[in-house]
């Protein structure tokens, strides 16, 4: 069940930021190096300044927008986009290996699709396009990429960047790597793409918007229910929960790693204090999200008459990993 818990690596980094005294920078530097082997060679701390662009995004015939705090921008005449959002919009799963600074994009399974659809819905509902461009300062990161089992390298002269825990890659690189035609209209500032499933559904390259209904079983209940009863199966409930917890894990890894790198690059105590506060706030937010996922899962298990023993396992492993990270950070600070 390690996949259902926040990783020690990210937790120890943010715990170091939150707990280590600021009398010296050594404890923070040591903790980062211990958490990310060969960090000096794998992660670049160089920053770039760019301006965001107001773009329109149409995926599967529907106009959507990335979550608040994610952007599209140009750098060295190359369009950059948030990798997770774009991959999710194409119904691809995304996993982040913080230890090796590696991103894996693959076809999603049914449980992952539940998380992806929820993510996209929340992203679009929580954000509205703004015509005002913003000045962005991004950290350059040397990440490796695996798409559908094949390792892909960025073209010479192009880079990856992290901002607020989100990883950005060149649009053309992503398009060629995922095997989808993601088009960019410079004149109208529009990105257009369609997932494989959507193309098969509509049978055309330029479809009209089509609403995709939630799959149902023969009883009218949600797909995955017990045969002929309309009852949601235990496996469906726990699989959906673990898919959400895995997505939370991936998000926490990238976000907390970004904050730790930002802290390392801070030049004054005021900036460090602000970054510390942001890190502690993010950790609290992730804990709240974990509790919300677990509470919802427990309610579904109870409603369908199943044992809730696995809830204790989720909580126990989460708390043990959280404490382990804090203990590690405190030891480094002494």
mmCIF file of C-alpha atoms in Angstrom:
data_model
loop_
_atom_site.group_PDB
_atom_site.id
_atom_site.type_symbol
_atom_site.label_atom_id
_atom_site.label_comp_id
_atom_site.label_asym_id
_atom_site.label_seq_id
_atom_site.Cartn_x
_atom_site.Cartn_y
_atom_site.Cartn_z
ATOM 1 C CA UNK A 1 0.000 0.000 0.000
ATOM 2 C CA UNK A 2 2.996 2.305 -0.280
ATOM 3 C CA UNK A 3 1.400 3.798 -3.381
ATOM 4 C CA UNK A 4 -1.422 5.140 -1.225
ATOM 5 C CA UNK A 5 0.760 7.259 1.048
ATOM 6 C CA UNK A 6 2.683 10.492 0.715
ATOM 7 C CA UNK A 7 6.336 9.607 0.055
ATOM 8 C CA UNK A 8 9.052 9.941 2.660
ATOM 9 C CA UNK A 9 11.195 11.868 0.202
ATOM 10 C CA UNK A 10 8.766 14.743 -0.243
ATOM 11 C CA UNK A 11 7.670 14.724 3.369
ATOM 12 C CA UNK A 12 11.221 14.823 4.699
ATOM 13 C CA UNK A 13 11.998 17.742 2.404
ATOM 14 C CA UNK A 14 9.045 19.792 3.515
ATOM 15 C CA UNK A 15 9.427 18.711 7.121
ATOM 16 C CA UNK A 16 13.012 19.960 6.956
ATOM 17 C CA UNK A 17 11.741 23.308 5.748
ATOM 18 C CA UNK A 18 9.118 23.438 8.463
ATOM 19 C CA UNK A 19 11.155 22.108 11.383
ATOM 20 C CA UNK A 20 14.848 22.850 10.849
ATOM 21 C CA UNK A 21 16.197 25.984 12.559
ATOM 22 C CA UNK A 22 17.350 28.777 10.290
ATOM 23 C CA UNK A 23 20.576 29.472 12.185
ATOM 24 C CA UNK A 24 22.453 27.756 9.361
ATOM 25 C CA UNK A 25 21.605 26.531 5.882
ATOM 26 C CA UNK A 26 23.525 23.258 6.208
ATOM 27 C CA UNK A 27 20.652 21.089 7.521
ATOM 28 C CA UNK A 28 18.464 22.071 4.593
ATOM 29 C CA UNK A 29 21.206 21.423 2.042
ATOM 30 C CA UNK A 30 22.009 18.048 3.587
ATOM 31 C CA UNK A 31 18.371 16.988 3.622
ATOM 32 C CA UNK A 32 17.874 17.863 -0.035
ATOM 33 C CA UNK A 33 21.007 16.018 -1.096
ATOM 34 C CA UNK A 34 19.986 12.951 0.918
ATOM 35 C CA UNK A 35 16.506 12.957 -0.552
ATOM 36 C CA UNK A 36 17.601 13.306 -4.180
ATOM 37 C CA UNK A 37 20.755 11.344 -5.076
ATOM 38 C CA UNK A 38 23.068 13.288 -7.385
ATOM 39 C CA UNK A 39 20.810 16.297 -7.029
ATOM 40 C CA UNK A 40 23.515 18.627 -8.291
ATOM 41 C CA UNK A 41 23.693 16.802 -11.598
ATOM 42 C CA UNK A 42 20.026 15.932 -12.038
ATOM 43 C CA UNK A 43 18.352 19.175 -11.022
ATOM 44 C CA UNK A 44 19.298 22.587 -12.338
ATOM 45 C CA UNK A 45 18.469 25.607 -10.195
ATOM 46 C CA UNK A 46 18.654 28.112 -13.074
ATOM 47 C CA UNK A 47 15.569 30.272 -13.453
ATOM 48 C CA UNK A 48 13.948 31.963 -16.441
ATOM 49 C CA UNK A 49 11.481 34.824 -16.660
ATOM 50 C CA UNK A 50 8.622 34.649 -19.151
ATOM 51 C CA UNK A 51 5.120 36.004 -19.689
ATOM 52 C CA UNK A 52 2.056 33.777 -19.724
ATOM 53 C CA UNK A 53 -0.247 33.729 -22.743
ATOM 54 C CA UNK A 54 -4.019 33.777 -22.845
ATOM 55 C CA UNK A 55 -4.851 30.690 -24.914
ATOM 56 C CA UNK A 56 -7.939 28.693 -25.758
ATOM 57 C CA UNK A 57 -7.768 24.918 -25.305
ATOM 58 C CA UNK A 58 -10.139 22.504 -27.032
ATOM 59 C CA UNK A 59 -9.864 18.831 -26.113
ATOM 60 C CA UNK A 60 -12.306 16.220 -27.365
ATOM 61 C CA UNK A 61 -14.447 19.016 -28.792
ATOM 62 C CA UNK A 62 -14.805 20.785 -25.459
ATOM 63 C CA UNK A 63 -13.166 24.036 -24.355
ATOM 64 C CA UNK A 64 -11.317 23.540 -21.067
ATOM 65 C CA UNK A 65 -8.791 25.460 -19.006
ATOM 66 C CA UNK A 66 -5.894 24.307 -16.797
ATOM 67 C CA UNK A 67 -6.149 24.675 -13.004
ATOM 68 C CA UNK A 68 -5.559 28.001 -11.316
ATOM 69 C CA UNK A 69 -1.839 28.731 -11.207
ATOM 70 C CA UNK A 70 -0.960 26.831 -14.399
ATOM 71 C CA UNK A 71 -0.126 28.621 -17.618
ATOM 72 C CA UNK A 72 1.001 28.443 -21.230
ATOM 73 C CA UNK A 73 4.035 30.496 -22.220
ATOM 74 C CA UNK A 74 6.639 31.008 -24.927
ATOM 75 C CA UNK A 75 10.363 30.609 -24.307
ATOM 76 C CA UNK A 76 12.995 30.802 -27.052
ATOM 77 C CA UNK A 77 10.216 30.679 -29.678
ATOM 78 C CA UNK A 78 8.855 27.437 -28.214
ATOM 79 C CA UNK A 79 5.389 27.003 -26.688
ATOM 80 C CA UNK A 80 5.413 25.351 -23.248
ATOM 81 C CA UNK A 81 2.439 23.685 -21.552
ATOM 82 C CA UNK A 82 1.738 21.975 -18.193
ATOM 83 C CA UNK A 83 2.470 18.285 -18.765
ATOM 84 C CA UNK A 84 0.041 16.724 -16.268
ATOM 85 C CA UNK A 85 -2.933 18.808 -17.370
ATOM 86 C CA UNK A 86 -2.276 18.213 -21.053
ATOM 87 C CA UNK A 87 -1.766 14.481 -20.540
ATOM 88 C CA UNK A 88 -4.915 14.204 -18.449
ATOM 89 C CA UNK A 89 -6.846 16.067 -21.149
ATOM 90 C CA UNK A 90 -5.770 13.261 -23.502
ATOM 91 C CA UNK A 91 -6.844 10.678 -20.869
ATOM 92 C CA UNK A 92 -3.266 9.606 -20.137
ATOM 93 C CA UNK A 93 -1.978 8.704 -16.679
ATOM 94 C CA UNK A 94 1.038 10.558 -15.273
ATOM 95 C CA UNK A 95 3.428 9.407 -12.552
ATOM 96 C CA UNK A 96 6.346 11.331 -11.042
ATOM 97 C CA UNK A 97 9.470 9.648 -9.692
ATOM 98 C CA UNK A 98 11.003 12.350 -7.483
ATOM 99 C CA UNK A 99 14.067 10.258 -6.604
ATOM 100 C CA UNK A 100 15.131 9.867 -10.237
ATOM 101 C CA UNK A 101 13.439 13.035 -11.513
ATOM 102 C CA UNK A 102 11.503 10.995 -14.058
ATOM 103 C CA UNK A 103 8.025 11.373 -15.533
ATOM 104 C CA UNK A 104 6.071 8.448 -16.959
ATOM 105 C CA UNK A 105 3.037 8.989 -19.188
ATOM 106 C CA UNK A 106 0.952 5.968 -20.143
ATOM 107 C CA UNK A 107 -2.510 4.783 -21.072
ATOM 108 C CA UNK A 108 -4.897 5.111 -18.134
ATOM 109 C CA UNK A 109 -6.972 2.334 -16.620
ATOM 110 C CA UNK A 110 -10.603 2.660 -15.534
ATOM 111 C CA UNK A 111 -9.726 3.707 -11.976
ATOM 112 C CA UNK A 112 -7.278 6.341 -13.170
ATOM 113 C CA UNK A 113 -9.878 7.704 -15.584
ATOM 114 C CA UNK A 114 -12.147 8.470 -12.632
ATOM 115 C CA UNK A 115 -9.417 10.621 -11.090
ATOM 116 C CA UNK A 116 -8.560 12.243 -14.425
ATOM 117 C CA UNK A 117 -12.157 13.270 -15.141
ATOM 118 C CA UNK A 118 -12.548 14.686 -11.647
ATOM 119 C CA UNK A 119 -9.280 16.611 -12.032
ATOM 120 C CA UNK A 120 -10.353 18.130 -15.355
ATOM 121 C CA UNK A 121 -13.786 19.046 -14.038
ATOM 122 C CA UNK A 122 -12.354 20.760 -10.972
ATOM 123 C CA UNK A 123 -9.695 22.493 -13.057
ATOM 124 C CA UNK A 124 -12.171 23.999 -15.500
ATOM 125 C CA UNK A 125 -14.731 24.902 -12.842
ATOM 126 C CA UNK A 126 -12.092 26.589 -10.713
ATOM 127 C CA UNK A 127 -10.466 28.645 -13.433
ATOM 128 C CA UNK A 128 -11.517 31.136 -16.038
ATOM 129 C CA UNK A 129 -9.383 32.401 -18.873
ATOM 130 C CA UNK A 130 -7.804 35.778 -18.281
ATOM 131 C CA UNK A 131 -6.622 38.114 -21.005
ATOM 132 C CA UNK A 132 -4.025 39.572 -18.647
ATOM 133 C CA UNK A 133 -0.587 38.020 -19.049
ATOM 134 C CA UNK A 134 1.493 37.368 -15.946
ATOM 135 C CA UNK A 135 5.202 37.541 -15.331
ATOM 136 C CA UNK A 136 6.443 34.076 -14.382
ATOM 137 C CA UNK A 137 9.720 32.951 -12.846
ATOM 138 C CA UNK A 138 10.324 29.245 -13.455
ATOM 139 C CA UNK A 139 12.975 26.832 -12.229
ATOM 140 C CA UNK A 140 14.736 24.783 -14.873
ATOM 141 C CA UNK A 141 14.775 21.039 -14.140
ATOM 142 C CA UNK A 142 16.606 18.188 -15.876
ATOM 143 C CA UNK A 143 13.918 15.506 -15.990
ATOM 144 C CA UNK A 144 13.740 12.282 -17.994
ATOM 145 C CA UNK A 145 10.592 11.115 -19.758
ATOM 146 C CA UNK A 146 8.957 7.796 -20.584
ATOM 147 C CA UNK A 147 5.924 7.767 -22.882
ATOM 148 C CA UNK A 148 4.048 4.495 -23.350
ATOM 149 C CA UNK A 149 7.134 2.547 -22.291
ATOM 150 C CA UNK A 150 9.587 4.398 -24.552
ATOM 151 C CA UNK A 151 12.182 6.849 -23.247
ATOM 152 C CA UNK A 152 11.988 10.253 -24.937
ATOM 153 C CA UNK A 153 14.546 13.041 -24.836
ATOM 154 C CA UNK A 154 13.891 16.736 -25.219
ATOM 155 C CA UNK A 155 15.206 18.245 -28.458
ATOM 156 C CA UNK A 156 18.556 20.017 -28.206
ATOM 157 C CA UNK A 157 18.153 23.546 -26.919
ATOM 158 C CA UNK A 158 14.825 22.898 -25.173
ATOM 159 C CA UNK A 159 14.240 22.471 -21.441
ATOM 160 C CA UNK A 160 11.770 21.487 -18.741
ATOM 161 C CA UNK A 161 10.582 23.904 -16.079
ATOM 162 C CA UNK A 162 8.772 23.709 -12.748
ATOM 163 C CA UNK A 163 6.400 26.338 -11.367
ATOM 164 C CA UNK A 164 4.284 25.831 -8.245
ATOM 165 C CA UNK A 165 4.793 22.084 -8.441
ATOM 166 C CA UNK A 166 3.717 21.821 -12.098
ATOM 167 C CA UNK A 167 6.122 20.558 -14.759
ATOM 168 C CA UNK A 168 6.176 22.320 -18.145
ATOM 169 C CA UNK A 169 7.408 20.834 -21.426
ATOM 170 C CA UNK A 170 7.465 21.975 -25.069
ATOM 171 C CA UNK A 171 4.098 21.470 -26.787
ATOM 172 C CA UNK A 172 5.566 19.839 -29.914
ATOM 173 C CA UNK A 173 7.676 17.446 -27.807
ATOM 174 C CA UNK A 174 4.569 16.361 -25.891
ATOM 175 C CA UNK A 175 2.536 15.981 -29.078
ATOM 176 C CA UNK A 176 5.130 13.763 -30.759
ATOM 177 C CA UNK A 177 5.788 11.750 -27.589
ATOM 178 C CA UNK A 178 2.165 10.861 -26.778
ATOM 179 C CA UNK A 179 1.414 10.027 -30.403
ATOM 180 C CA UNK A 180 -1.398 12.552 -30.755
ATOM 181 C CA UNK A 181 -1.689 15.497 -33.084
ATOM 182 C CA UNK A 182 -1.825 18.464 -30.725
ATOM 183 C CA UNK A 183 -2.215 21.486 -32.947
ATOM 184 C CA UNK A 184 -1.258 25.070 -32.159
ATOM 185 C CA UNK A 185 -2.839 27.983 -34.009
ATOM 186 C CA UNK A 186 -0.542 30.955 -33.492
ATOM 187 C CA UNK A 187 -3.029 33.434 -34.938
ATOM 188 C CA UNK A 188 -5.946 32.536 -32.658
ATOM 189 C CA UNK A 189 -3.782 31.245 -29.786
ATOM 190 C CA UNK A 190 -5.699 27.956 -29.743
ATOM 191 C CA UNK A 191 -4.500 24.477 -28.770
ATOM 192 C CA UNK A 192 -6.629 21.656 -30.176
ATOM 193 C CA UNK A 193 -6.362 17.912 -29.572
ATOM 194 C CA UNK A 194 -8.451 14.784 -29.250
ATOM 195 C CA UNK A 195 -7.911 11.602 -27.265
ATOM 196 C CA UNK A 196 -7.822 8.238 -29.027
ATOM 197 C CA UNK A 197 -11.096 7.199 -27.398
ATOM 198 C CA UNK A 198 -12.819 10.376 -28.578
ATOM 199 C CA UNK A 199 -11.593 9.999 -32.147
ATOM 200 C CA UNK A 200 -12.909 6.431 -32.226
ATOM 201 C CA UNK A 201 -16.230 7.584 -30.809
ATOM 202 C CA UNK A 202 -16.940 10.376 -33.271
ATOM 203 C CA UNK A 203 -15.161 8.854 -36.260
ATOM 204 C CA UNK A 204 -13.910 12.167 -37.577
ATOM 205 C CA UNK A 205 -10.896 14.442 -37.198
ATOM 206 C CA UNK A 206 -12.953 17.609 -36.738
ATOM 207 C CA UNK A 207 -15.899 16.612 -34.556
ATOM 208 C CA UNK A 208 -18.559 18.767 -33.006
ATOM 209 C CA UNK A 209 -18.567 18.865 -29.217
ATOM 210 C CA UNK A 210 -20.047 15.671 -27.838
ATOM 211 C CA UNK A 211 -20.833 15.063 -24.186
ATOM 212 C CA UNK A 212 -19.514 11.713 -22.976
ATOM 213 C CA UNK A 213 -21.938 10.055 -20.524
ATOM 214 C CA UNK A 214 -20.762 8.216 -17.432
ATOM 215 C CA UNK A 215 -20.766 4.467 -18.181
ATOM 216 C CA UNK A 216 -23.572 2.580 -16.477
ATOM 217 C CA UNK A 217 -24.320 -1.075 -15.940
ATOM 218 C CA UNK A 218 -27.502 -2.909 -16.932
ATOM 219 C CA UNK A 219 -29.237 -1.826 -13.711
ATOM 220 C CA UNK A 220 -28.677 1.871 -14.308
ATOM 221 C CA UNK A 221 -26.093 2.053 -11.543
ATOM 222 C CA UNK A 222 -22.460 3.036 -11.845
ATOM 223 C CA UNK A 223 -20.260 0.702 -13.856
ATOM 224 C CA UNK A 224 -18.396 -1.792 -11.698
ATOM 225 C CA UNK A 225 -21.370 -2.712 -9.521
ATOM 226 C CA UNK A 226 -22.134 -6.222 -8.395
ATOM 227 C CA UNK A 227 -23.853 -8.119 -11.213
ATOM 228 C CA UNK A 228 -27.605 -7.592 -11.333
ATOM 229 C CA UNK A 229 -27.805 -5.729 -8.000
ATOM 230 C CA UNK A 230 -26.734 -2.167 -8.721
ATOM 231 C CA UNK A 231 -24.389 -2.503 -5.738
ATOM 232 C CA UNK A 232 -20.933 -1.010 -6.206
ATOM 233 C CA UNK A 233 -18.255 -3.665 -5.763
ATOM 234 C CA UNK A 234 -15.648 -3.516 -3.003
ATOM 235 C CA UNK A 235 -12.886 -3.604 -5.623
ATOM 236 C CA UNK A 236 -14.358 -0.613 -7.454
ATOM 237 C CA UNK A 237 -14.550 1.468 -4.284
ATOM 238 C CA UNK A 238 -11.041 0.677 -3.095
ATOM 239 C CA UNK A 239 -9.521 0.947 -6.582
ATOM 240 C CA UNK A 240 -10.999 4.410 -7.038
ATOM 241 C CA UNK A 241 -9.741 5.429 -3.598
ATOM 242 C CA UNK A 242 -6.231 4.200 -4.288
ATOM 243 C CA UNK A 243 -6.186 5.883 -7.677
ATOM 244 C CA UNK A 244 -7.044 9.175 -5.975
ATOM 245 C CA UNK A 245 -4.416 8.584 -3.313
ATOM 246 C CA UNK A 246 -1.842 7.828 -5.988
ATOM 247 C CA UNK A 247 -2.716 11.060 -7.793
ATOM 248 C CA UNK A 248 -2.376 12.902 -4.482
ATOM 249 C CA UNK A 249 1.009 11.263 -3.940
ATOM 250 C CA UNK A 250 2.250 12.359 -7.372
ATOM 251 C CA UNK A 251 0.976 15.890 -6.865
ATOM 252 C CA UNK A 252 2.578 16.135 -3.427
ATOM 253 C CA UNK A 253 5.923 14.877 -4.726
ATOM 254 C CA UNK A 254 6.195 17.460 -7.471
ATOM 255 C CA UNK A 255 4.813 20.326 -5.386
ATOM 256 C CA UNK A 256 6.932 19.706 -2.299
ATOM 257 C CA UNK A 257 10.046 19.083 -4.359
ATOM 258 C CA UNK A 258 9.483 22.389 -6.141
ATOM 259 C CA UNK A 259 9.098 24.202 -2.814
ATOM 260 C CA UNK A 260 12.274 22.591 -1.455
ATOM 261 C CA UNK A 261 14.228 23.681 -4.534
ATOM 262 C CA UNK A 262 12.766 27.156 -4.238
ATOM 263 C CA UNK A 263 13.886 27.284 -0.597
ATOM 264 C CA UNK A 264 17.405 26.232 -1.536
ATOM 265 C CA UNK A 265 17.570 29.037 -4.069
ATOM 266 C CA UNK A 266 16.287 31.715 -1.676
ATOM 267 C CA UNK A 267 18.818 34.484 -1.011
ATOM 268 C CA UNK A 268 17.424 36.122 2.145
ATOM 269 C CA UNK A 269 15.676 35.159 5.368
ATOM 270 C CA UNK A 270 12.432 36.917 4.432
ATOM 271 C CA UNK A 271 12.095 34.794 1.299
ATOM 272 C CA UNK A 272 12.930 31.635 3.227
ATOM 273 C CA UNK A 273 10.294 32.451 5.820
ATOM 274 C CA UNK A 274 7.663 32.971 3.117
ATOM 275 C CA UNK A 275 8.616 29.713 1.380
ATOM 276 C CA UNK A 276 8.505 27.854 4.708
ATOM 277 C CA UNK A 277 4.985 29.108 5.322
ATOM 278 C CA UNK A 278 3.923 28.012 1.841
ATOM 279 C CA UNK A 279 5.422 24.564 2.416
ATOM 280 C CA UNK A 280 3.649 24.053 5.721
ATOM 281 C CA UNK A 281 0.382 25.234 4.145
ATOM 282 C CA UNK A 282 0.786 22.786 1.256
ATOM 283 C CA UNK A 283 1.494 19.919 3.627
ATOM 284 C CA UNK A 284 -1.655 20.755 5.586
ATOM 285 C CA UNK A 285 -3.639 20.897 2.343
ATOM 286 C CA UNK A 286 -2.384 17.475 1.256
ATOM 287 C CA UNK A 287 -3.253 16.025 4.654
ATOM 288 C CA UNK A 288 -6.749 17.492 4.378
ATOM 289 C CA UNK A 289 -7.127 15.993 0.897
ATOM 290 C CA UNK A 290 -6.023 12.612 2.222
ATOM 291 C CA UNK A 291 -8.580 12.782 5.011
ATOM 292 C CA UNK A 292 -11.302 13.768 2.563
ATOM 293 C CA UNK A 293 -10.530 10.838 0.230
ATOM 294 C CA UNK A 294 -10.465 8.369 3.110
ATOM 295 C CA UNK A 295 -13.697 9.712 4.627
ATOM 296 C CA UNK A 296 -15.486 9.442 1.284
ATOM 297 C CA UNK A 297 -14.203 5.887 0.808
ATOM 298 C CA UNK A 298 -15.316 4.883 4.287
ATOM 299 C CA UNK A 299 -18.801 6.250 3.610
ATOM 300 C CA UNK A 300 -19.070 4.280 0.360
ATOM 301 C CA UNK A 301 -17.907 1.080 2.030
ATOM 302 C CA UNK A 302 -20.457 1.509 4.818
ATOM 303 C CA UNK A 303 -23.253 2.330 2.378
ATOM 304 C CA UNK A 304 -22.618 -0.870 0.428
ATOM 305 C CA UNK A 305 -22.235 -3.069 3.507
ATOM 306 C CA UNK A 306 -18.491 -3.758 3.271
ATOM 307 C CA UNK A 307 -15.808 -3.940 5.929
ATOM 308 C CA UNK A 308 -13.962 -0.672 6.551
ATOM 309 C CA UNK A 309 -10.819 -2.342 7.912
ATOM 310 C CA UNK A 310 -8.764 -1.025 5.004
ATOM 311 C CA UNK A 311 -9.441 2.541 6.178
ATOM 312 C CA UNK A 312 -7.332 1.926 9.268
ATOM 313 C CA UNK A 313 -4.558 0.650 7.019
ATOM 314 C CA UNK A 314 -4.701 3.790 4.875
ATOM 315 C CA UNK A 315 -4.551 6.046 7.925
ATOM 316 C CA UNK A 316 -1.893 4.028 9.744
ATOM 317 C CA UNK A 317 0.497 3.987 6.794
ATOM 318 C CA UNK A 318 -0.086 7.657 6.043
ATOM 319 C CA UNK A 319 0.627 8.676 9.632
ATOM 320 C CA UNK A 320 3.692 6.437 9.914
ATOM 321 C CA UNK A 321 5.170 7.867 6.714
ATOM 322 C CA UNK A 322 4.403 11.401 7.860
ATOM 323 C CA UNK A 323 6.086 10.823 11.218
ATOM 324 C CA UNK A 324 9.054 9.129 9.589
ATOM 325 C CA UNK A 325 9.620 12.155 7.399
ATOM 326 C CA UNK A 326 9.406 14.513 10.360
ATOM 327 C CA UNK A 327 11.759 12.352 12.469
ATOM 328 C CA UNK A 328 14.254 12.291 9.608
ATOM 329 C CA UNK A 329 14.106 16.067 9.280
ATOM 330 C CA UNK A 330 14.519 16.618 13.018
ATOM 331 C CA UNK A 331 17.553 14.300 13.059
ATOM 332 C CA UNK A 332 19.143 16.260 10.238
ATOM 333 C CA UNK A 333 18.528 19.523 12.030
ATOM 334 C CA UNK A 334 20.327 18.415 15.214
#
